[in-house]
């Protein structure tokens, strides 16, 4: 591809505009109890982040009291803050996670933030890592919405990329140009997919209930046979995943989804899509947003989204083709009827003329 035809750049404002509706879309599959947990954890997490940001600002000389006064003069932040739930109101699973600082440990107590600037700067983790549902929601975001990797993960990725490129003979400037073009194209395609997913909810075909199970079972088979679905085909064994039952309130897997299709509990693409979304939520919630399993989950969900979008597009095309065929057949029937009427009309005058002639001779 020539450098004179660059890929369209997606603006940061455009990306930010689809983030809130995307987060909302990701919660649609979740049971109300899980949503309640997300709300309480998000408020506790926000409170912890605000305290750590205040510590960092104070360390670099920002007057937090003056900043808070400016905010208070401009809006009712105090009222919103008073409505936040405190960490003590949460019922957190008592599960220790290696490497997490004590305040970030689930059930670690009322202090859910780091109180030392050097600790904040020296860890790859943050308050969202303590709250599983918040971490799960953020961990399902994909390019271009995906959060930046942690410091160590980013360094490892950079080292891996440097090692992979060490044996190439492409000139540096050309290589950088190709990589930039590739990233821009990937960003654009991913952004367009996110936009398409957001419009699904307004699509009647997406919500239409199927009168039989064949179509949904075929979609299930295409997804279940994909390489990324292997770990999701059967229920998680609690003996192999200690703490799973305590942390995951609504376990689900692909085998259960198939049973739900067969017994008509799932009747539409939307119902199928949301149940698979719960599988993804559970996996990221249990394993953490930066784990290998969560990376696999993002690939799995990306494939699921693509297959659902494809199924809806194909169904819409089939419906349009059927409608066009019906319209053509109706037009052909109307044309045949018109031709028949015209033929009958053409044959009528001689009969009328003969009758008239007969009447004339009778009168004579």
GROMACS .gro file of C-alpha atoms in nm:
model
  364
    1UNK     CA    1   0.000   0.000   0.000
    2UNK     CA    2   0.140   0.338  -0.098
    3UNK     CA    3   0.224   0.595   0.169
    4UNK     CA    4   0.026   0.849  -0.036
    5UNK     CA    5  -0.294   0.673   0.073
    6UNK     CA    6  -0.281   0.680   0.453
    7UNK     CA    7  -0.545   0.509   0.662
    8UNK     CA    8  -0.800   0.741   0.817
    9UNK     CA    9  -0.694   0.838   1.170
   10UNK     CA   10  -0.956   0.791   1.443
   11UNK     CA   11  -0.956   1.091   1.675
   12UNK     CA   12  -0.924   1.055   2.050
   13UNK     CA   13  -1.256   1.238   2.092
   14UNK     CA   14  -1.430   0.981   1.871
   15UNK     CA   15  -1.284   0.696   2.074
   16UNK     CA   16  -1.389   0.858   2.402
   17UNK     CA   17  -1.742   0.906   2.269
   18UNK     CA   18  -1.801   0.530   2.233
   19UNK     CA   19  -1.650   0.435   2.570
   20UNK     CA   20  -1.956   0.503   2.795
   21UNK     CA   21  -2.207   0.323   2.568
   22UNK     CA   22  -1.963   0.034   2.528
   23UNK     CA   23  -1.929  -0.006   2.905
   24UNK     CA   24  -2.308   0.003   2.930
   25UNK     CA   25  -2.334  -0.262   2.656
   26UNK     CA   26  -2.095  -0.490   2.845
   27UNK     CA   27  -2.319  -0.478   3.153
   28UNK     CA   28  -2.638  -0.574   2.968
   29UNK     CA   29  -2.579  -0.945   3.017
   30UNK     CA   30  -2.517  -0.920   3.389
   31UNK     CA   31  -2.777  -1.018   3.650
   32UNK     CA   32  -2.909  -0.740   3.873
   33UNK     CA   33  -2.721  -0.872   4.176
   34UNK     CA   34  -2.394  -0.849   3.984
   35UNK     CA   35  -2.478  -0.496   3.870
   36UNK     CA   36  -2.540  -0.394   4.231
   37UNK     CA   37  -2.194  -0.527   4.321
   38UNK     CA   38  -2.039  -0.331   4.032
   39UNK     CA   39  -2.200  -0.009   4.153
   40UNK     CA   40  -2.081  -0.051   4.511
   41UNK     CA   41  -1.732  -0.155   4.405
   42UNK     CA   42  -1.705   0.130   4.154
   43UNK     CA   43  -1.786   0.384   4.423
   44UNK     CA   44  -1.531   0.237   4.664
   45UNK     CA   45  -1.273   0.220   4.383
   46UNK     CA   46  -1.335   0.580   4.282
   47UNK     CA   47  -1.290   0.691   4.641
   48UNK     CA   48  -0.954   0.509   4.662
   49UNK     CA   49  -0.834   0.653   4.329
   50UNK     CA   50  -0.923   1.005   4.439
   51UNK     CA   51  -0.718   0.963   4.758
   52UNK     CA   52  -0.414   0.833   4.567
   53UNK     CA   53  -0.441   1.114   4.309
   54UNK     CA   54  -0.457   1.364   4.593
   55UNK     CA   55  -0.138   1.217   4.742
   56UNK     CA   56   0.042   1.239   4.407
   57UNK     CA   57  -0.076   1.596   4.346
   58UNK     CA   58   0.036   1.703   4.690
   59UNK     CA   59   0.378   1.548   4.627
   60UNK     CA   60   0.432   1.761   4.314
   61UNK     CA   61   0.307   2.078   4.480
   62UNK     CA   62  -0.056   2.103   4.369
   63UNK     CA   63  -0.273   2.270   4.633
   64UNK     CA   64  -0.547   2.010   4.676
   65UNK     CA   65  -0.752   2.231   4.911
   66UNK     CA   66  -0.756   2.512   4.657
   67UNK     CA   67  -0.849   2.268   4.380
   68UNK     CA   68  -1.128   2.121   4.592
   69UNK     CA   69  -1.261   2.471   4.667
   70UNK     CA   70  -1.273   2.550   4.295
   71UNK     CA   71  -1.465   2.230   4.233
   72UNK     CA   72  -1.705   2.302   4.517
   73UNK     CA   73  -1.774   2.651   4.382
   74UNK     CA   74  -1.852   2.512   4.039
   75UNK     CA   75  -2.073   2.213   4.118
   76UNK     CA   76  -2.225   1.994   4.387
   77UNK     CA   77  -1.946   1.740   4.411
   78UNK     CA   78  -1.994   1.716   4.787
   79UNK     CA   79  -2.347   1.588   4.739
   80UNK     CA   80  -2.233   1.323   4.497
   81UNK     CA   81  -1.948   1.229   4.731
   82UNK     CA   82  -2.185   1.191   5.025
   83UNK     CA   83  -2.386   0.937   4.828
   84UNK     CA   84  -2.085   0.712   4.765
   85UNK     CA   85  -2.071   0.383   4.942
   86UNK     CA   86  -1.767   0.330   5.162
   87UNK     CA   87  -1.547   0.021   5.128
   88UNK     CA   88  -1.683  -0.113   5.458
   89UNK     CA   89  -2.027  -0.159   5.302
   90UNK     CA   90  -1.894  -0.413   5.055
   91UNK     CA   91  -1.906  -0.786   5.112
   92UNK     CA   92  -1.572  -0.886   4.963
   93UNK     CA   93  -1.457  -1.245   4.908
   94UNK     CA   94  -1.174  -1.344   5.140
   95UNK     CA   95  -0.931  -1.440   4.864
   96UNK     CA   96  -0.563  -1.347   4.887
   97UNK     CA   97  -0.397  -1.257   4.558
   98UNK     CA   98  -0.018  -1.288   4.526
   99UNK     CA   99   0.180  -0.970   4.450
  100UNK     CA  100  -0.105  -0.733   4.538
  101UNK     CA  101  -0.018  -0.477   4.809
  102UNK     CA  102  -0.217  -0.528   5.130
  103UNK     CA  103  -0.460  -0.236   5.072
  104UNK     CA  104  -0.540  -0.382   4.729
  105UNK     CA  105  -0.610  -0.729   4.868
  106UNK     CA  106  -0.982  -0.825   4.861
  107UNK     CA  107  -1.121  -0.788   5.210
  108UNK     CA  108  -0.807  -0.598   5.308
  109UNK     CA  109  -0.993  -0.357   5.532
  110UNK     CA  110  -1.116   0.001   5.525
  111UNK     CA  111  -0.790   0.141   5.383
  112UNK     CA  112  -0.819   0.046   5.017
  113UNK     CA  113  -0.550   0.277   4.880
  114UNK     CA  114  -0.173   0.317   4.917
  115UNK     CA  115  -0.071   0.592   5.158
  116UNK     CA  116   0.284   0.638   5.032
  117UNK     CA  117   0.379   0.805   4.704
  118UNK     CA  118   0.675   0.572   4.646
  119UNK     CA  119   0.448   0.270   4.690
  120UNK     CA  120   0.200   0.412   4.439
  121UNK     CA  121   0.475   0.475   4.184
  122UNK     CA  122   0.647   0.144   4.252
  123UNK     CA  123   0.356  -0.094   4.188
  124UNK     CA  124   0.198  -0.208   3.863
  125UNK     CA  125  -0.138  -0.237   4.037
  126UNK     CA  126  -0.409   0.011   4.127
  127UNK     CA  127  -0.734   0.013   4.331
  128UNK     CA  128  -0.940  -0.146   4.047
  129UNK     CA  129  -0.735  -0.463   4.093
  130UNK     CA  130  -0.893  -0.510   4.436
  131UNK     CA  131  -1.249  -0.497   4.304
  132UNK     CA  132  -1.318  -0.795   4.081
  133UNK     CA  133  -1.630  -0.672   3.901
  134UNK     CA  134  -1.473  -0.335   3.816
  135UNK     CA  135  -1.159  -0.512   3.695
  136UNK     CA  136  -1.373  -0.750   3.487
  137UNK     CA  137  -1.557  -0.465   3.317
  138UNK     CA  138  -1.236  -0.278   3.232
  139UNK     CA  139  -1.060  -0.600   3.133
  140UNK     CA  140  -1.314  -0.678   2.859
  141UNK     CA  141  -1.242  -0.355   2.673
  142UNK     CA  142  -1.058  -0.410   2.347
  143UNK     CA  143  -0.866  -0.190   2.105
  144UNK     CA  144  -0.919   0.101   2.063
  145UNK     CA  145  -1.083   0.120   2.407
  146UNK     CA  146  -0.849  -0.112   2.596
  147UNK     CA  147  -0.669   0.041   2.893
  148UNK     CA  148  -0.289   0.076   2.865
  149UNK     CA  149  -0.089  -0.220   2.992
  150UNK     CA  150   0.083  -0.203   3.330
  151UNK     CA  151   0.443  -0.082   3.340
  152UNK     CA  152   0.599  -0.430   3.351
  153UNK     CA  153   0.363  -0.566   3.083
  154UNK     CA  154   0.440  -0.272   2.855
  155UNK     CA  155   0.815  -0.318   2.907
  156UNK     CA  156   0.788  -0.691   2.829
  157UNK     CA  157   0.589  -0.618   2.513
  158UNK     CA  158   0.846  -0.360   2.401
  159UNK     CA  159   1.133  -0.604   2.464
  160UNK     CA  160   0.951  -0.877   2.272
  161UNK     CA  161   0.886  -0.644   1.978
  162UNK     CA  162   1.251  -0.536   1.973
  163UNK     CA  163   1.368  -0.898   1.973
  164UNK     CA  164   1.126  -0.992   1.696
  165UNK     CA  165   1.245  -0.707   1.474
  166UNK     CA  166   1.617  -0.757   1.531
  167UNK     CA  167   1.652  -0.996   1.237
  168UNK     CA  168   1.466  -0.791   0.976
  169UNK     CA  169   1.642  -0.609   0.693
  170UNK     CA  170   1.370  -0.351   0.627
  171UNK     CA  171   1.505   0.004   0.666
  172UNK     CA  172   1.399   0.162   0.993
  173UNK     CA  173   1.205   0.449   0.837
  174UNK     CA  174   1.013   0.215   0.606
  175UNK     CA  175   0.948  -0.030   0.888
  176UNK     CA  176   0.814   0.243   1.114
  177UNK     CA  177   0.592   0.363   0.832
  178UNK     CA  178   0.452   0.013   0.776
  179UNK     CA  179   0.392  -0.042   1.148
  180UNK     CA  180   0.218   0.293   1.185
  181UNK     CA  181  -0.004   0.216   0.886
  182UNK     CA  182  -0.084  -0.130   1.021
  183UNK     CA  183  -0.175   0.007   1.365
  184UNK     CA  184  -0.388   0.282   1.213
  185UNK     CA  185  -0.576   0.028   1.001
  186UNK     CA  186  -0.629  -0.202   1.298
  187UNK     CA  187  -0.751   0.090   1.505
  188UNK     CA  188  -0.998   0.197   1.237
  189UNK     CA  189  -1.138  -0.154   1.186
  190UNK     CA  190  -1.170  -0.208   1.561
  191UNK     CA  191  -1.342   0.126   1.604
  192UNK     CA  192  -1.588   0.045   1.325
  193UNK     CA  193  -1.663  -0.289   1.491
  194UNK     CA  194  -1.735  -0.116   1.822
  195UNK     CA  195  -1.972   0.121   1.645
  196UNK     CA  196  -2.146  -0.172   1.475
  197UNK     CA  197  -2.189  -0.348   1.810
  198UNK     CA  198  -2.348  -0.035   1.957
  199UNK     CA  199  -2.608  -0.026   1.678
  200UNK     CA  200  -2.706  -0.391   1.725
  201UNK     CA  201  -2.954  -0.306   2.000
  202UNK     CA  202  -3.161  -0.104   1.752
  203UNK     CA  203  -3.170  -0.392   1.504
  204UNK     CA  204  -3.499  -0.585   1.502
  205UNK     CA  205  -3.331  -0.898   1.364
  206UNK     CA  206  -3.092  -0.901   1.661
  207UNK     CA  207  -3.387  -0.923   1.901
  208UNK     CA  208  -3.620  -1.131   1.683
  209UNK     CA  209  -3.719  -1.462   1.844
  210UNK     CA  210  -3.646  -1.767   1.631
  211UNK     CA  211  -3.925  -2.019   1.588
  212UNK     CA  212  -3.675  -2.307   1.580
  213UNK     CA  213  -3.332  -2.381   1.727
  214UNK     CA  214  -3.141  -2.462   1.407
  215UNK     CA  215  -3.004  -2.112   1.343
  216UNK     CA  216  -2.886  -2.046   1.698
  217UNK     CA  217  -2.735  -2.393   1.730
  218UNK     CA  218  -2.543  -2.335   1.407
  219UNK     CA  219  -2.408  -2.009   1.549
  220UNK     CA  220  -2.321  -2.186   1.876
  221UNK     CA  221  -2.129  -2.452   1.681
  222UNK     CA  222  -1.927  -2.194   1.484
  223UNK     CA  223  -1.828  -2.021   1.807
  224UNK     CA  224  -1.767  -2.336   2.010
  225UNK     CA  225  -1.537  -2.481   1.744
  226UNK     CA  226  -1.309  -2.176   1.742
  227UNK     CA  227  -0.963  -2.221   1.893
  228UNK     CA  228  -1.026  -1.958   2.166
  229UNK     CA  229  -1.335  -2.134   2.303
  230UNK     CA  230  -1.168  -2.449   2.441
  231UNK     CA  231  -1.156  -2.331   2.803
  232UNK     CA  232  -1.518  -2.215   2.790
  233UNK     CA  233  -1.681  -2.535   2.662
  234UNK     CA  234  -1.727  -2.700   3.002
  235UNK     CA  235  -1.804  -2.574   3.355
  236UNK     CA  236  -1.513  -2.464   3.573
  237UNK     CA  237  -1.413  -2.729   3.825
  238UNK     CA  238  -1.403  -2.558   4.167
  239UNK     CA  239  -1.139  -2.807   4.281
  240UNK     CA  240  -0.908  -2.683   4.005
  241UNK     CA  241  -0.990  -2.318   4.070
  242UNK     CA  242  -0.996  -2.252   4.447
  243UNK     CA  243  -1.218  -1.959   4.538
  244UNK     CA  244  -1.418  -1.973   4.215
  245UNK     CA  245  -1.751  -2.040   4.383
  246UNK     CA  246  -1.691  -1.760   4.632
  247UNK     CA  247  -1.607  -1.502   4.368
  248UNK     CA  248  -1.831  -1.604   4.075
  249UNK     CA  249  -2.199  -1.572   4.159
  250UNK     CA  250  -2.344  -1.682   3.822
  251UNK     CA  251  -2.128  -1.953   3.658
  252UNK     CA  252  -2.201  -2.031   3.293
  253UNK     CA  253  -2.027  -2.207   3.004
  254UNK     CA  254  -2.088  -2.296   2.639
  255UNK     CA  255  -2.236  -2.637   2.718
  256UNK     CA  256  -2.498  -2.471   2.939
  257UNK     CA  257  -2.575  -2.215   2.668
  258UNK     CA  258  -2.639  -2.498   2.422
  259UNK     CA  259  -2.886  -2.655   2.665
  260UNK     CA  260  -3.056  -2.317   2.706
  261UNK     CA  261  -3.097  -2.291   2.328
  262UNK     CA  262  -3.240  -2.643   2.300
  263UNK     CA  263  -3.493  -2.589   2.579
  264UNK     CA  264  -3.588  -2.249   2.430
  265UNK     CA  265  -3.456  -2.034   2.714
  266UNK     CA  266  -3.248  -1.853   2.452
  267UNK     CA  267  -3.451  -1.757   2.145
  268UNK     CA  268  -3.265  -1.467   1.981
  269UNK     CA  269  -2.921  -1.349   1.878
  270UNK     CA  270  -2.941  -1.091   2.158
  271UNK     CA  271  -3.009  -1.354   2.425
  272UNK     CA  272  -2.726  -1.570   2.295
  273UNK     CA  273  -2.485  -1.276   2.278
  274UNK     CA  274  -2.556  -1.167   2.634
  275UNK     CA  275  -2.508  -1.515   2.779
  276UNK     CA  276  -2.169  -1.544   2.612
  277UNK     CA  277  -2.089  -1.200   2.754
  278UNK     CA  278  -2.149  -1.339   3.103
  279UNK     CA  279  -1.893  -1.614   3.033
  280UNK     CA  280  -1.638  -1.346   2.946
  281UNK     CA  281  -1.724  -1.137   3.250
  282UNK     CA  282  -1.677  -1.435   3.482
  283UNK     CA  283  -1.340  -1.530   3.334
  284UNK     CA  284  -1.189  -1.182   3.362
  285UNK     CA  285  -1.345  -1.134   3.706
  286UNK     CA  286  -1.182  -1.449   3.841
  287UNK     CA  287  -0.842  -1.428   3.670
  288UNK     CA  288  -0.775  -1.053   3.668
  289UNK     CA  289  -0.771  -0.815   3.374
  290UNK     CA  290  -0.400  -0.856   3.290
  291UNK     CA  291  -0.387  -1.236   3.311
  292UNK     CA  292  -0.328  -1.470   3.017
  293UNK     CA  293  -0.682  -1.604   3.054
  294UNK     CA  294  -0.822  -1.254   3.024
  295UNK     CA  295  -0.619  -1.191   2.709
  296UNK     CA  296  -0.766  -1.514   2.571
  297UNK     CA  297  -1.112  -1.397   2.677
  298UNK     CA  298  -1.074  -1.075   2.479
  299UNK     CA  299  -0.981  -1.276   2.169
  300UNK     CA  300  -1.274  -1.511   2.231
  301UNK     CA  301  -1.522  -1.227   2.274
  302UNK     CA  302  -1.385  -1.051   1.967
  303UNK     CA  303  -1.457  -1.366   1.764
  304UNK     CA  304  -1.805  -1.398   1.918
  305UNK     CA  305  -1.886  -1.036   1.834
  306UNK     CA  306  -1.769  -1.088   1.476
  307UNK     CA  307  -1.980  -1.404   1.436
  308UNK     CA  308  -2.292  -1.238   1.581
  309UNK     CA  309  -2.249  -0.932   1.359
  310UNK     CA  310  -2.204  -1.162   1.059
  311UNK     CA  311  -2.514  -1.365   1.151
  312UNK     CA  312  -2.727  -1.052   1.184
  313UNK     CA  313  -2.594  -0.910   0.855
  314UNK     CA  314  -2.664  -1.239   0.675
  315UNK     CA  315  -3.014  -1.260   0.824
  316UNK     CA  316  -3.084  -0.900   0.719
  317UNK     CA  317  -2.958  -0.973   0.366
  318UNK     CA  318  -3.171  -1.288   0.347
  319UNK     CA  319  -3.478  -1.096   0.470
  320UNK     CA  320  -3.414  -0.822   0.212
  321UNK     CA  321  -3.371  -1.080  -0.064
  322UNK     CA  322  -3.692  -1.256   0.041
  323UNK     CA  323  -3.878  -0.926   0.046
  324UNK     CA  324  -3.742  -0.834  -0.299
  325UNK     CA  325  -3.840  -1.176  -0.434
  326UNK     CA  326  -4.190  -1.146  -0.288
  327UNK     CA  327  -4.225  -0.799  -0.437
  328UNK     CA  328  -4.108  -0.927  -0.777
  329UNK     CA  329  -4.351  -1.217  -0.762
  330UNK     CA  330  -4.633  -0.986  -0.661
  331UNK     CA  331  -4.546  -0.755  -0.947
  332UNK     CA  332  -4.537  -1.049  -1.189
  333UNK     CA  333  -4.879  -1.167  -1.068
  334UNK     CA  334  -5.016  -0.814  -1.106
  335UNK     CA  335  -4.866  -0.789  -1.456
  336UNK     CA  336  -5.020  -1.124  -1.552
  337UNK     CA  337  -5.357  -1.013  -1.423
  338UNK     CA  338  -5.327  -0.686  -1.614
  339UNK     CA  339  -5.233  -0.869  -1.934
  340UNK     CA  340  -5.529  -1.103  -1.888
  341UNK     CA  341  -5.766  -0.813  -1.838
  342UNK     CA  342  -5.624  -0.638  -2.142
  343UNK     CA  343  -5.668  -0.953  -2.351
  344UNK     CA  344  -6.027  -0.991  -2.236
  345UNK     CA  345  -6.092  -0.627  -2.318
  346UNK     CA  346  -5.941  -0.670  -2.663
  347UNK     CA  347  -6.168  -0.967  -2.735
  348UNK     CA  348  -6.480  -0.789  -2.616
  349UNK     CA  349  -6.544  -0.535  -2.901
  350UNK     CA  350  -6.625  -0.788  -3.175
  351UNK     CA  351  -6.884  -0.947  -2.950
  352UNK     CA  352  -7.036  -0.613  -2.872
  353UNK     CA  353  -7.032  -0.522  -3.243
  354UNK     CA  354  -7.211  -0.841  -3.340
  355UNK     CA  355  -7.474  -0.783  -3.073
  356UNK     CA  356  -7.525  -0.431  -3.200
  357UNK     CA  357  -7.558  -0.553  -3.556
  358UNK     CA  358  -7.811  -0.811  -3.449
  359UNK     CA  359  -8.012  -0.544  -3.271
  360UNK     CA  360  -8.010  -0.323  -3.580
  361UNK     CA  361  -8.138  -0.598  -3.806
  362UNK     CA  362  -8.411  -0.679  -3.560
  363UNK     CA  363  -8.523  -0.323  -3.550
  364UNK     CA  364  -8.543  -0.319  -3.931
   0.00000   0.00000   0.00000
